[in-house]
Each structure stands twice: as C-alpha cells, then as structure tokens.
Amino acid sequence: MASYRVALLAGDGIGGEVTAQAARVLEAVGKRAGVSFEFTPGLIGGAAIDATGGPLPKQTLELCRSSQAILFGAVGGPKWDHLPQEERAERGLLAIRKDLDLYANLRPAVCFPMLVDASPLKRSVVEGTDIMVIRELTGGLYYGEPRGIEQFADGSARAVNTMVYTSREIERVARTGFEVARKRRRKLTSVDKANVLVVSTLWREVVTRVGKDYPDVTLEHLLVDNCSMALVQRPTQFDTIVTENTFGDILSDEAAILAGSMGMLASASLGDASASLGDASASLGGTVGLYEPVHGTAPDIAGQGVANPIAAILSAAMLLRYSLDRIDDADRIEGAVRRVLERGHRTRDIAEPGAKTIGTREMGDLIVDALDG
Ligand code: NAD
C-alpha cells in the first residue's frame, strides 16, 4: 500500500482546528483509495517561539525537506505581535518558502453558486467567477536587498526596501502561469506596473517572450491599478492571473473577497516541477509543495470550534492534485465539499444571518461522509 509522508504544521489559533479536519479528510479519502498518509507534526510560528525561542526550529525545516508535502495551518497572533519583524511568528512561514524555493503561490478564487449571496458584490457581477491567482513568492520587495532603516543624527530616518527580479525568476513563474492557464480556460493576464517600474518592464518583456512557447494561451498585460478595479467590476473576465510578490499579495486578497469568506480559500505554494504540468496527468508533481488555507489564525474565534475548515480541506485537495498526482482523489474531496454546501450546511462565516450553523468538527464529519456521494 502506498504511503505518503506529509508534514503537519498546524501553527497557532485556528490552525490546529482546521488542519485536524483536513488531515481526517485525507485519511478518509486515502482509505477509500487504498493508500495511507504518514502525518508528522512539526512546530512552527508562535507555538515554536514558545517552545524553542524561534519561529522555525531546525527539526521542522528538516521535516519539511524530507516530506512529500506540507499541510500548513496558520501562524501568528497578539501574543507574539510585540516581537521585532525578524523574530515574528510569520517569519517561520517565509523562511520555509525561501528554503524550499516555493516560488509560485496558487490561489483559486471560486464563487460557489450556493454561496453567491455571501459575497459582498452583487450577484450579477460575481456569479460565475472562477479565477486562479498565481503570485511570485520568493522575490521582489519581500526579500530584496538592501533593506532596513537608517537613523540620522538629527532624529530623522530613512527606510528602504528593494524590488528586484531576475529574468530567470520571472520566467519560471511565467511558465507556471501559462501551464496552469493551459489546463483552465487558456487565458493568462500578467499584471505589472510597466508604466512606472523598470522591474515591471523586464517582467513584461520576459512574460511576452515565454508566451511565444504557448500560442494556445491568450496573453494580456494589465497594469496593477487597472486590474484591481477590474477584479471588482468584471471578475468573470479573468481566468488565470500571474504577478509579482507584492501585487499578488494584494490582488489575491481582493480576489478572495469575491468568494465570500476567508474560510473558503485554499492555496498551494510550489517549486520547480511546473514542466510536468504540460503532461496529461494535469499535475505539477515531483516537488514538495506547501498547502495552506489563505486565512490567518483568527484569534477572535480560536478555541471555539466554529472555524470553517473548508479552506484547509480544499488545500488538502490541492496537495493531492499538485504534489501527489492523485487527481481523482482531489476531485472527490472537492465534490464532497460542494455536496455538503448544496445540502445547505454552513459554518457561521458563510451562513445567512439567523440561519442554523454547524461547527468545525461537524463540517469535517459531513465532508467525510459526502466522499461517498
Ligand atoms: P484572519 O484571517 O486570521 O481573520 C480575519 C477574519 O476572518 C476574522 O474575523 C476571522 O474570524 C475570520 N476568519 C478567518 N478564517 C476563518 C475561518 N476558517 N472560519 C471562519 N472565520 C474565519 O486575519 P487577521 O485577523 O488579520 O490575522 C490574525 C493573525 O493571523 C495575525 O497574527 C496574522 O499575522 C496572522 N496571519 C497568518 C497567516 C498565515 O499564517 N499564512 C495569514 C494571515 C494572517
């Protein structure tokens, strides 16, 4: 029987509550398919700071390197907010992404038909939205040097961050963008600020050049400010979006709102195996990927058993699809989530005001049951 090694990094707040349900669903789908998962827990974020003094212990990093995939919860919270930038809980996640070179962050923003009314946008605008936002994750402003604050004798200061990209970094994420678009509706929107930033000029040049290898995919370039408006005016015009780190951070959260709730949004962070996307298996396979809900630790509801586990469960489906090449099992989980929603079950975050709601564990139970139809 095949067994997959998965690092389970629950993190803080609701991270543990939602990843527990995601792991259960993986086990249940594995049982039906005759495979098993070996989950190894690792400390990360605030929990790791409390136990070891740092947000990413060496053992956790080694666990990630030796696993086939990482199922991640969320990190951070008020308890650790006072720490300096470099020691904060969130640094643990950034360090894993960098160490494993997970440069492409995939975030689907799908407006489920039965949840259209949970979106803050009008039904006529948002209905049918199905976007994949691909954000470059290991370059740009977040990591560029020089960075820092310089204090002057007169009491004033100067702060600097650097937006820097090499053509190689742009090319590899552009290829991921084209490969993903090819598996969807064959339209790729590359987002930049080429009217102002020289980094964006290079971005546009490289994406255009890579696009010549994908004549079957329609490529358009959009300025980030235009894109931000179009996302809320005409979200259905988008299929796949590829953009650099900072723009992607902001636009993917904006796209997230279209889907109604943070509790519904999955994500995958992938490294260098995009070449295999082009084959019939529709898989990025062969790379360790990190799979996590988009939301944070939700300190306001942590420990109450009311968090929506669907984002984590859909992240587990992405884990099957992209790291383990188990497309049928991924489809099975996504189908189960749809059925449970169609049957009217809702956690608090996606319920109509006054409607009956269920908790985290019950939602997990129902999705496990719905795997069989
Ligand atoms: P958040 O996503 O944790 O919460 C925002 C709002 O959405 C809250 O009202 C919360 O209750 C709700 N929400 C989030 N997930 C939900 C779920 N699964 N079910 C139901 N409701 C849900 O964002 P925040 O409040 O800005 O951040 C809280 C902490 O999480 C901060 O310390 C932040 O740094 C951290 N954070 C971590 C990550 C990560 O680990 N990747 C991402 C974002 C924020």
Short mmCIF file of C-alpha atoms and ligand atoms in Angstrom, two decimals:
data_model
loop_
_atom_site.label_atom_id
_atom_site.label_comp_id
_atom_site.label_asym_id
_atom_site.label_seq_id
_atom_site.Cartn_x
_atom_site.Cartn_y
_atom_site.Cartn_z
CA MET A 1 0.00 0.00 0.00
CA ALA A 2 1.40 3.41 -0.98
CA SER A 3 2.12 5.70 1.94
CA TYR A 4 2.76 9.43 1.63
CA ARG A 5 4.88 11.44 4.07
CA VAL A 6 3.14 14.67 4.96
CA ALA A 7 4.49 17.26 7.40
CA LEU A 8 1.64 18.60 9.52
CA LEU A 9 2.41 22.15 10.66
CA ALA A 10 -0.72 23.30 12.46
CA GLY A 11 0.70 26.56 13.87
CA ASP A 12 -1.40 28.83 16.07
CA GLY A 13 -5.00 29.85 16.73
CA ILE A 14 -7.50 28.05 14.50
CA GLY A 15 -4.59 26.49 12.54
CA GLY A 16 -4.79 23.31 14.63
CA GLU A 17 -8.58 23.12 14.45
CA VAL A 18 -8.80 23.32 10.66
CA THR A 19 -5.75 21.20 9.78
CA ALA A 20 -7.09 18.40 12.01
CA GLN A 21 -10.18 18.23 9.78
CA ALA A 22 -8.09 18.42 6.60
CA ALA A 23 -5.92 15.52 7.80
CA ARG A 24 -9.04 13.48 8.65
CA VAL A 25 -10.45 14.04 5.17
CA LEU A 26 -7.13 12.99 3.59
CA GLU A 27 -7.11 9.82 5.69
CA ALA A 28 -10.70 9.06 4.74
CA VAL A 29 -10.13 9.56 1.03
CA GLY A 30 -6.89 7.55 1.27
CA LYS A 31 -8.71 4.66 2.95
CA ARG A 32 -11.19 4.53 0.09
CA ALA A 33 -8.32 4.57 -2.46
CA GLY A 34 -6.11 2.06 -0.61
CA VAL A 35 -3.30 4.50 0.29
CA SER A 36 -2.21 5.94 3.60
CA PHE A 37 -0.71 9.16 4.91
CA GLU A 38 2.04 9.36 7.47
CA PHE A 39 1.48 12.72 9.17
CA THR A 40 4.42 14.03 11.19
CA PRO A 41 3.67 17.10 13.31
CA GLY A 42 6.17 19.96 13.43
CA LEU A 43 6.39 23.15 15.49
CA ILE A 44 6.03 26.45 13.65
CA GLY A 45 5.18 30.08 14.37
CA GLY A 46 4.13 31.23 17.83
CA ALA A 47 3.94 27.69 19.18
CA ALA A 48 7.57 27.20 18.11
CA ILE A 49 8.63 30.53 19.63
CA ASP A 50 7.13 29.47 22.96
CA ALA A 51 8.77 26.04 22.88
CA THR A 52 12.15 26.81 21.31
CA GLY A 53 12.63 30.59 21.17
CA GLY A 54 12.38 30.82 17.36
CA PRO A 55 9.54 30.55 14.78
CA LEU A 56 11.15 27.80 12.66
CA PRO A 57 13.11 25.12 14.57
CA LYS A 58 15.75 23.21 12.60
CA GLN A 59 13.82 19.94 13.10
CA THR A 60 10.75 21.45 11.43
CA LEU A 61 12.76 22.58 8.42
CA GLU A 62 14.33 19.11 8.14
CA LEU A 63 10.89 17.53 8.42
CA CYS A 64 9.65 19.72 5.56
CA ARG A 65 12.67 18.83 3.40
CA SER A 66 12.10 15.11 3.92
CA SER A 67 8.33 15.15 3.37
CA GLN A 68 6.44 14.87 0.09
CA ALA A 69 4.10 17.70 1.03
CA ILE A 70 3.37 20.11 3.87
CA LEU A 71 -0.09 20.68 5.27
CA PHE A 72 0.04 24.03 6.99
CA GLY A 73 -2.44 25.82 9.26
CA ALA A 74 -1.67 29.45 10.12
CA VAL A 75 0.78 31.31 12.34
CA GLY A 76 0.82 34.41 14.50
CA GLY A 77 -1.40 36.18 16.97
CA PRO A 78 -1.49 39.00 19.53
CA LYS A 79 0.77 37.10 21.94
CA TRP A 80 3.73 37.45 19.54
CA ASP A 81 2.88 40.78 17.90
CA HIS A 82 5.33 42.74 20.06
CA LEU A 83 8.35 40.85 18.69
CA PRO A 84 10.65 42.58 16.20
CA GLN A 85 9.94 41.87 12.49
CA GLU A 86 12.76 39.34 12.09
CA GLU A 87 11.61 37.21 15.07
CA ARG A 88 7.85 37.22 14.46
CA ALA A 89 5.79 34.06 14.07
CA GLU A 90 5.12 34.82 10.37
CA ARG A 91 8.89 34.69 9.66
CA GLY A 92 8.75 30.89 10.06
CA LEU A 93 6.50 30.57 7.02
CA LEU A 94 8.57 32.98 4.93
CA ALA A 95 11.72 31.01 5.81
CA ILE A 96 10.19 27.68 4.69
CA ARG A 97 9.07 29.19 1.38
CA LYS A 98 12.57 30.54 0.80
CA ASP A 99 14.40 27.38 1.89
CA LEU A 100 12.30 25.09 -0.30
CA ASP A 101 12.26 27.64 -3.12
CA LEU A 102 8.46 27.61 -3.30
CA TYR A 103 8.20 30.43 -5.78
CA ALA A 104 4.70 30.04 -7.17
CA ASN A 105 1.69 30.60 -4.96
CA LEU A 106 -1.59 29.37 -6.46
CA ARG A 107 -4.80 30.78 -5.03
CA PRO A 108 -8.11 29.79 -6.57
CA ALA A 109 -10.94 32.30 -6.05
CA VAL A 110 -14.12 30.50 -6.95
CA CYS A 111 -17.58 31.86 -6.24
CA PHE A 112 -19.55 28.73 -5.34
CA PRO A 113 -23.08 29.05 -6.83
CA MET A 114 -24.74 28.31 -3.48
CA LEU A 115 -22.69 31.00 -1.74
CA VAL A 116 -23.18 33.84 -4.22
CA ASP A 117 -25.16 35.80 -1.65
CA ALA A 118 -22.28 35.60 0.85
CA SER A 119 -20.17 37.74 -1.50
CA PRO A 120 -20.19 41.48 -0.82
CA LEU A 121 -20.58 42.04 -4.58
CA LYS A 122 -23.86 41.89 -6.48
CA ARG A 123 -24.92 38.51 -7.85
CA SER A 124 -24.92 39.93 -11.41
CA VAL A 125 -21.23 40.87 -11.03
CA VAL A 126 -19.80 37.91 -9.16
CA GLU A 127 -21.78 34.90 -10.38
CA GLY A 128 -19.57 32.54 -12.37
CA THR A 129 -16.26 33.88 -11.02
CA ASP A 130 -13.51 31.28 -11.26
CA ILE A 131 -10.03 32.79 -11.06
CA MET A 132 -6.60 31.33 -10.32
CA VAL A 133 -4.21 33.95 -8.99
CA ILE A 134 -0.54 32.98 -9.25
CA ARG A 135 1.71 35.12 -7.11
CA GLU A 136 5.51 35.03 -7.34
CA LEU A 137 6.52 34.22 -3.80
CA THR A 138 10.26 34.32 -3.25
CA GLY A 139 11.41 37.54 -4.89
CA GLY A 140 10.59 41.22 -5.12
CA LEU A 141 10.16 43.64 -2.23
CA TYR A 142 9.79 40.95 0.41
CA TYR A 143 13.35 39.71 0.07
CA GLY A 144 15.23 42.33 -1.97
CA GLU A 145 18.43 43.89 -0.62
CA PRO A 146 19.27 46.46 0.55
CA ARG A 147 16.55 46.74 3.15
CA GLY A 148 16.47 48.45 6.52
CA ILE A 149 16.08 51.68 8.44
CA GLU A 150 18.86 54.20 8.78
CA GLN A 151 18.69 56.63 11.73
CA PHE A 152 20.22 60.09 11.32
CA ALA A 153 21.80 62.30 13.99
CA ASP A 154 19.05 64.93 13.60
CA GLY A 155 16.44 62.34 14.67
CA SER A 156 15.05 61.71 11.19
CA ALA A 157 15.29 58.34 9.48
CA ARG A 158 15.31 56.72 6.07
CA ALA A 159 13.81 53.31 5.27
CA VAL A 160 14.47 51.22 2.18
CA ASN A 161 13.10 48.07 0.57
CA THR A 162 14.23 46.88 -2.83
CA MET A 163 12.07 45.45 -5.59
CA VAL A 164 14.36 43.17 -7.57
CA TYR A 165 13.72 40.35 -10.07
CA THR A 166 15.99 38.40 -12.36
CA SER A 167 14.77 37.21 -15.76
CA ARG A 168 15.12 33.62 -14.51
CA GLU A 169 12.78 34.28 -11.57
CA ILE A 170 10.22 35.88 -13.87
CA GLU A 171 10.49 33.15 -16.48
CA ARG A 172 9.84 30.24 -14.13
CA VAL A 173 6.71 31.75 -12.58
CA ALA A 174 5.50 32.86 -16.02
CA ARG A 175 5.82 29.23 -17.17
CA THR A 176 3.76 28.11 -14.19
CA GLY A 177 1.18 30.73 -15.21
CA PHE A 178 0.97 29.50 -18.81
CA GLU A 179 0.88 25.84 -17.80
CA VAL A 180 -1.93 26.43 -15.32
CA ALA A 181 -3.87 28.58 -17.81
CA ARG A 182 -3.50 25.82 -20.38
CA LYS A 183 -5.35 23.47 -18.03
CA ARG A 184 -8.09 26.02 -17.49
CA ARG A 185 -9.70 28.41 -19.99
CA ARG A 186 -6.43 29.30 -21.76
CA LYS A 187 -6.29 32.96 -20.86
CA LEU A 188 -3.41 34.46 -18.85
CA THR A 189 -3.40 38.01 -17.50
CA SER A 190 0.06 39.20 -16.50
CA VAL A 191 -0.13 42.09 -14.04
CA ASP A 192 2.61 44.70 -13.63
CA LYS A 193 3.28 48.42 -13.34
CA ALA A 194 5.28 48.76 -16.54
CA ASN A 195 4.38 52.44 -16.96
CA VAL A 196 6.42 53.30 -13.83
CA LEU A 197 8.69 50.47 -12.64
CA VAL A 198 11.74 49.20 -14.53
CA VAL A 199 11.29 45.84 -12.80
CA SER A 200 7.89 45.65 -14.50
CA THR A 201 9.44 46.48 -17.89
CA LEU A 202 11.62 43.39 -17.57
CA TRP A 203 8.65 41.40 -16.24
CA ARG A 204 6.57 42.29 -19.30
CA GLU A 205 9.42 41.51 -21.72
CA VAL A 206 10.09 38.10 -20.21
CA VAL A 207 6.41 37.07 -19.94
CA THR A 208 5.86 38.09 -23.58
CA ARG A 209 8.88 36.02 -24.67
CA VAL A 210 7.76 32.95 -22.67
CA GLY A 211 4.27 33.38 -24.16
CA LYS A 212 5.69 32.50 -27.61
CA ASP A 213 6.03 28.93 -26.33
CA TYR A 214 2.29 28.88 -25.53
CA PRO A 215 0.49 30.01 -28.69
CA ASP A 216 -2.67 28.27 -27.47
CA VAL A 217 -2.91 30.59 -24.43
CA THR A 218 -4.15 34.16 -24.89
CA LEU A 219 -1.85 36.54 -23.04
CA GLU A 220 -2.88 40.01 -21.91
CA HIS A 221 -0.92 42.55 -19.86
CA LEU A 222 -2.70 44.70 -17.32
CA LEU A 223 -1.45 47.44 -15.02
CA VAL A 224 -1.96 46.59 -11.38
CA ASP A 225 -4.24 49.57 -10.71
CA ASN A 226 -6.49 48.60 -13.64
CA CYS A 227 -6.50 45.00 -12.52
CA SER A 228 -7.55 45.97 -9.03
CA MET A 229 -10.59 47.84 -10.42
CA ALA A 230 -11.49 45.18 -12.96
CA LEU A 231 -11.49 42.46 -10.31
CA VAL A 232 -14.49 44.02 -8.58
CA GLN A 233 -16.18 45.35 -11.74
CA ARG A 234 -15.83 42.38 -14.09
CA PRO A 235 -14.34 39.43 -12.19
CA THR A 236 -15.68 36.88 -14.67
CA GLN A 237 -13.38 38.28 -17.40
CA PHE A 238 -10.40 36.70 -15.62
CA ASP A 239 -9.15 33.15 -15.88
CA THR A 240 -5.52 32.90 -14.68
CA ILE A 241 -3.55 35.86 -13.32
CA VAL A 242 0.23 35.88 -12.83
CA THR A 243 2.01 38.65 -10.99
CA GLU A 244 4.93 39.57 -8.74
CA ASN A 245 5.04 39.16 -4.98
CA THR A 246 3.63 42.42 -3.58
CA PHE A 247 0.97 42.94 -6.26
CA GLY A 248 -0.02 39.29 -5.86
CA ASP A 249 -0.36 39.64 -2.11
CA ILE A 250 -2.86 42.46 -2.51
CA LEU A 251 -4.74 41.22 -5.58
CA SER A 252 -5.16 37.69 -4.24
CA ASP A 253 -6.82 39.06 -1.10
CA GLU A 254 -9.06 41.22 -3.24
CA ALA A 255 -10.00 38.20 -5.35
CA ALA A 256 -10.61 36.30 -2.11
CA ILE A 257 -13.44 38.63 -1.18
CA LEU A 258 -15.29 37.57 -4.34
CA ALA A 259 -15.60 34.08 -2.90
CA GLY A 260 -17.43 35.36 0.15
CA SER A 261 -15.34 34.22 3.10
CA MET A 262 -11.74 33.71 4.08
CA GLY A 263 -12.87 30.34 5.41
CA MET A 264 -13.34 29.02 1.86
CA LEU A 265 -9.98 29.86 0.29
CA ALA A 266 -7.26 27.30 -0.31
CA SER A 267 -3.72 27.81 -1.56
CA ALA A 268 -0.67 25.95 -2.78
CA SER A 269 2.96 27.10 -2.86
CA LEU A 270 5.01 25.18 -5.37
CA GLY A 271 8.59 24.93 -6.53
CA ASP A 272 10.26 23.66 -9.63
CA ALA A 273 8.19 20.94 -11.20
CA SER A 274 5.97 23.02 -13.40
CA ALA A 275 7.32 21.37 -16.53
CA SER A 276 5.28 18.26 -15.78
CA LEU A 277 2.09 20.34 -15.79
CA GLY A 278 2.09 20.06 -19.52
CA ASP A 279 1.52 16.32 -19.48
CA ALA A 280 -1.77 14.52 -19.42
CA SER A 281 -1.73 13.98 -15.67
CA ALA A 282 -2.52 17.65 -15.01
CA SER A 283 -0.05 17.54 -12.18
CA LEU A 284 2.80 19.74 -11.08
CA GLY A 285 4.12 16.62 -9.26
CA GLY A 286 7.59 15.90 -8.04
CA THR A 287 8.06 18.92 -5.85
CA VAL A 288 7.44 19.34 -2.20
CA GLY A 289 4.58 21.78 -2.01
CA LEU A 290 3.12 23.69 0.93
CA TYR A 291 -0.66 23.73 1.20
CA GLU A 292 -2.48 26.13 3.47
CA PRO A 293 -5.72 27.99 3.91
CA VAL A 294 -5.41 31.65 2.94
CA HIS A 295 -6.79 32.86 6.24
CA GLY A 296 -4.78 33.57 9.38
CA THR A 297 -5.10 32.30 12.93
CA ALA A 298 -8.41 34.14 13.60
CA PRO A 299 -7.71 34.92 17.27
CA ASP A 300 -11.28 36.22 17.62
CA ILE A 301 -12.76 32.72 17.20
CA ALA A 302 -9.81 30.44 18.09
CA GLY A 303 -10.66 27.64 20.51
CA GLN A 304 -14.43 27.95 19.99
CA GLY A 305 -14.78 25.12 17.47
CA VAL A 306 -16.59 27.38 14.99
CA ALA A 307 -13.89 27.97 12.36
CA ASN A 308 -14.72 26.93 8.82
CA PRO A 309 -12.38 24.03 7.88
CA ILE A 310 -13.25 24.12 4.16
CA ALA A 311 -10.25 26.27 3.14
CA ALA A 312 -7.93 23.76 4.84
CA ILE A 313 -9.80 20.81 3.34
CA LEU A 314 -9.64 22.31 -0.17
CA SER A 315 -5.92 22.90 0.43
CA ALA A 316 -5.61 19.17 1.16
CA ALA A 317 -7.32 18.54 -2.21
CA MET A 318 -4.69 20.76 -3.88
CA LEU A 319 -2.00 18.72 -2.08
CA LEU A 320 -3.33 15.56 -3.71
CA ARG A 321 -3.57 17.25 -7.11
CA TYR A 322 -0.22 19.04 -7.27
CA SER A 323 2.24 17.12 -5.07
CA LEU A 324 0.94 13.56 -5.11
CA ASP A 325 -0.61 13.43 -8.57
CA ARG A 326 -3.84 11.95 -7.17
CA ILE A 327 -6.29 13.86 -9.33
CA ASP A 328 -9.30 11.58 -8.77
CA ASP A 329 -8.94 11.85 -5.01
CA ALA A 330 -8.65 15.65 -5.24
CA ASP A 331 -11.83 15.73 -7.36
CA ARG A 332 -13.52 13.51 -4.81
CA ILE A 333 -12.81 15.92 -1.95
CA GLU A 334 -13.91 18.95 -3.98
CA GLY A 335 -17.10 17.12 -4.95
CA ALA A 336 -17.80 16.27 -1.29
CA VAL A 337 -17.39 19.94 -0.28
CA ARG A 338 -19.82 21.02 -3.00
CA ARG A 339 -22.39 18.42 -1.96
CA VAL A 340 -22.26 19.44 1.69
CA LEU A 341 -22.77 23.09 0.72
CA GLU A 342 -25.57 22.19 -1.69
CA ARG A 343 -27.30 20.36 1.16
CA GLY A 344 -27.34 23.68 3.00
CA HIS A 345 -24.77 23.05 5.76
CA ARG A 346 -22.95 26.20 6.83
CA THR A 347 -20.38 27.29 9.37
CA ARG A 348 -21.02 30.69 10.91
CA ASP A 349 -18.85 32.67 8.48
CA ILE A 350 -20.82 31.57 5.40
CA ALA A 351 -24.33 31.40 6.89
CA GLU A 352 -27.18 33.82 6.24
CA PRO A 353 -27.94 35.90 9.33
CA GLY A 354 -30.11 33.92 11.75
CA ALA A 355 -29.62 30.59 9.92
CA LYS A 356 -28.63 27.38 11.72
CA THR A 357 -24.87 26.82 11.75
CA ILE A 358 -22.53 23.92 12.44
CA GLY A 359 -19.05 23.76 13.99
CA THR A 360 -15.62 22.86 12.64
CA ARG A 361 -15.76 19.18 13.58
CA GLU A 362 -19.32 18.67 12.27
CA MET A 363 -18.35 20.22 8.93
CA GLY A 364 -15.39 17.78 8.79
CA ASP A 365 -17.73 14.85 9.58
CA LEU A 366 -20.19 15.83 6.86
CA ILE A 367 -17.45 16.19 4.24
CA VAL A 368 -16.01 12.77 5.15
CA ASP A 369 -19.50 11.25 4.80
CA ALA A 370 -20.07 13.06 1.49
CA LEU A 371 -16.95 11.46 -0.04
CA ASP A 372 -19.23 8.53 -0.86
CA GLY A 373 -21.81 10.69 -2.61
P1 NAD B 1 -7.53 36.20 9.85
O1 NAD B 1 -7.62 35.55 8.52
O2 NAD B 1 -6.95 35.36 10.92
O3 NAD B 1 -9.00 36.66 10.29
C1 NAD B 1 -9.74 37.65 9.59
C2 NAD B 1 -11.25 37.45 9.87
O4 NAD B 1 -11.72 36.29 9.18
C3 NAD B 1 -11.55 37.20 11.35
O5 NAD B 1 -12.78 37.81 11.68
C4 NAD B 1 -11.68 35.70 11.45
O6 NAD B 1 -12.53 35.26 12.48
C5 NAD B 1 -12.25 35.33 10.07
N1 NAD B 1 -11.81 34.01 9.65
C6 NAD B 1 -10.57 33.68 9.21
N2 NAD B 1 -10.52 32.37 8.95
C7 NAD B 1 -11.73 31.86 9.24
C8 NAD B 1 -12.28 30.54 9.19
N3 NAD B 1 -11.57 29.48 8.77
N4 NAD B 1 -13.55 30.38 9.57
C9 NAD B 1 -14.29 31.44 9.98
N5 NAD B 1 -13.84 32.69 10.06
C10 NAD B 1 -12.56 32.90 9.68
O7 NAD B 1 -6.70 37.54 9.68
P2 NAD B 1 -6.18 38.56 10.79
O8 NAD B 1 -7.20 38.72 11.87
O9 NAD B 1 -5.73 39.73 10.02
O10 NAD B 1 -4.87 37.89 11.38
C11 NAD B 1 -4.83 37.17 12.61
C12 NAD B 1 -3.44 36.61 12.80
O11 NAD B 1 -3.15 35.66 11.77
C13 NAD B 1 -2.32 37.67 12.74
O12 NAD B 1 -1.36 37.37 13.71
C14 NAD B 1 -1.77 37.50 11.35
O13 NAD B 1 -0.42 37.89 11.26
C15 NAD B 1 -1.91 36.00 11.16
N6 NAD B 1 -1.97 35.59 9.73
C16 NAD B 1 -1.29 34.47 9.41
C17 NAD B 1 -1.36 33.99 8.11
C18 NAD B 1 -0.61 32.72 7.77
O14 NAD B 1 -0.18 32.02 8.65
N7 NAD B 1 -0.46 32.39 6.50
C19 NAD B 1 -2.13 34.64 7.16
C20 NAD B 1 -2.84 35.78 7.54
C21 NAD B 1 -2.75 36.25 8.84
#
